Amino acid sequence: PSTLEVGKRVFSVEVYDKSMESTDRNSLLLGEKAFFNPDKKYSSGDIVIAVVPGYAKALIRKYRQTAVDAEGNPSFDLIALNPDFDSVLSAQSRSVVIVARAIGAYRSL
């Protein structure tokens, strides 16, 4: 879509499951294209794509920071908006890699 940033390291991912479907205005639907920017800072409440040990695919989840240790490393939850899917609780930045923050979605008609 023309509203996306041009010339940045933006990439798209086709949403491959219903884990982020809900009545939330930020929900993502199966088959929709979600756009991510690895250069954008993320914070609690943002949708992110993350590589989590033990999962075959990167996960799209809502980021919620829960704590920061003495060395400045955050602990966080990665929340699925659909309760039928796994959330990752008490993740740590040492083992989980947050790849990018969602900046938009494109739903084809």
PDB file of C-alpha atoms in Angstrom, residues 42-87:
ATOM      1  CA  TYR A  42       8.699  -1.504  20.072  1.00  0.00           C
ATOM      2  CA  SER A  43       7.053  -1.202  23.459  1.00  0.00           C
ATOM      3  CA  SER A  44       4.277  -2.817  25.472  1.00  0.00           C
ATOM      4  CA  GLY A  45       1.142  -3.167  23.399  1.00  0.00           C
ATOM      5  CA  ASP A  46       2.889  -3.346  20.014  1.00  0.00           C
ATOM      6  CA  ILE A  47       2.523  -6.316  17.683  1.00  0.00           C
ATOM      7  CA  VAL A  48       5.914  -7.875  16.949  1.00  0.00           C
ATOM      8  CA  ILE A  49       7.357 -10.813  15.076  1.00  0.00           C
ATOM      9  CA  ALA A  50       9.691 -12.915  17.220  1.00  0.00           C
ATOM     10  CA  VAL A  51      11.903 -15.968  16.907  1.00  0.00           C
ATOM     11  CA  VAL A  52      11.236 -18.176  19.928  1.00  0.00           C
ATOM     12  CA  PRO A  53      13.222 -21.341  20.702  1.00  0.00           C
ATOM     13  CA  GLY A  54      11.049 -24.446  20.364  1.00  0.00           C
ATOM     14  CA  TYR A  55       8.723 -23.002  17.699  1.00  0.00           C
ATOM     15  CA  ALA A  56       9.114 -24.025  14.042  1.00  0.00           C
ATOM     16  CA  LYS A  57       8.009 -20.603  12.735  1.00  0.00           C
ATOM     17  CA  ALA A  58       8.464 -17.045  13.882  1.00  0.00           C
ATOM     18  CA  LEU A  59       5.533 -15.918  16.029  1.00  0.00           C
ATOM     19  CA  ILE A  60       3.430 -12.812  15.587  1.00  0.00           C
ATOM     20  CA  ARG A  61       2.322 -11.703  19.046  1.00  0.00           C
ATOM     21  CA  LYS A  62       1.498  -8.682  21.196  1.00  0.00           C
ATOM     22  CA  TYR A  63       4.560  -7.614  23.213  1.00  0.00           C
ATOM     23  CA  ARG A  64       4.096  -6.874  26.915  1.00  0.00           C
ATOM     24  CA  GLN A  65       7.185  -6.031  28.975  1.00  0.00           C
ATOM     25  CA  THR A  66       6.951  -7.384  32.518  1.00  0.00           C
ATOM     26  CA  ALA A  67      10.322  -6.532  34.111  1.00  0.00           C
ATOM     27  CA  VAL A  68      13.893  -5.380  33.554  1.00  0.00           C
ATOM     28  CA  ASP A  69      16.813  -7.011  35.359  1.00  0.00           C
ATOM     29  CA  ALA A  70      19.777  -5.181  36.923  1.00  0.00           C
ATOM     30  CA  GLU A  71      21.708  -5.445  33.641  1.00  0.00           C
ATOM     31  CA  GLY A  72      18.893  -3.800  31.665  1.00  0.00           C
ATOM     32  CA  ASN A  73      17.640  -6.980  29.993  1.00  0.00           C
ATOM     33  CA  PRO A  74      13.837  -7.045  29.691  1.00  0.00           C
ATOM     34  CA  SER A  75      11.527  -9.928  30.496  1.00  0.00           C
ATOM     35  CA  PHE A  76       8.273  -9.959  28.564  1.00  0.00           C
ATOM     36  CA  ASP A  77       5.209 -11.867  27.486  1.00  0.00           C
ATOM     37  CA  LEU A  78       4.270 -12.500  23.871  1.00  0.00           C
ATOM     38  CA  ILE A  79       0.486 -12.643  23.889  1.00  0.00           C
ATOM     39  CA  ALA A  80      -1.750 -14.338  21.325  1.00  0.00           C
ATOM     40  CA  LEU A  81      -4.975 -12.341  20.939  1.00  0.00           C
ATOM     41  CA  ASN A  82      -6.890 -15.572  20.267  1.00  0.00           C
ATOM     42  CA  PRO A  83      -7.049 -17.600  23.515  1.00  0.00           C
ATOM     43  CA  ASP A  84      -6.995 -20.867  21.520  1.00  0.00           C
ATOM     44  CA  PHE A  85      -3.304 -20.255  20.721  1.00  0.00           C
ATOM     45  CA  ASP A  86      -0.153 -20.277  22.859  1.00  0.00           C
ATOM     46  CA  SER A  87       1.193 -17.159  24.476  1.00  0.00           C
TER      47      SER A  87
END
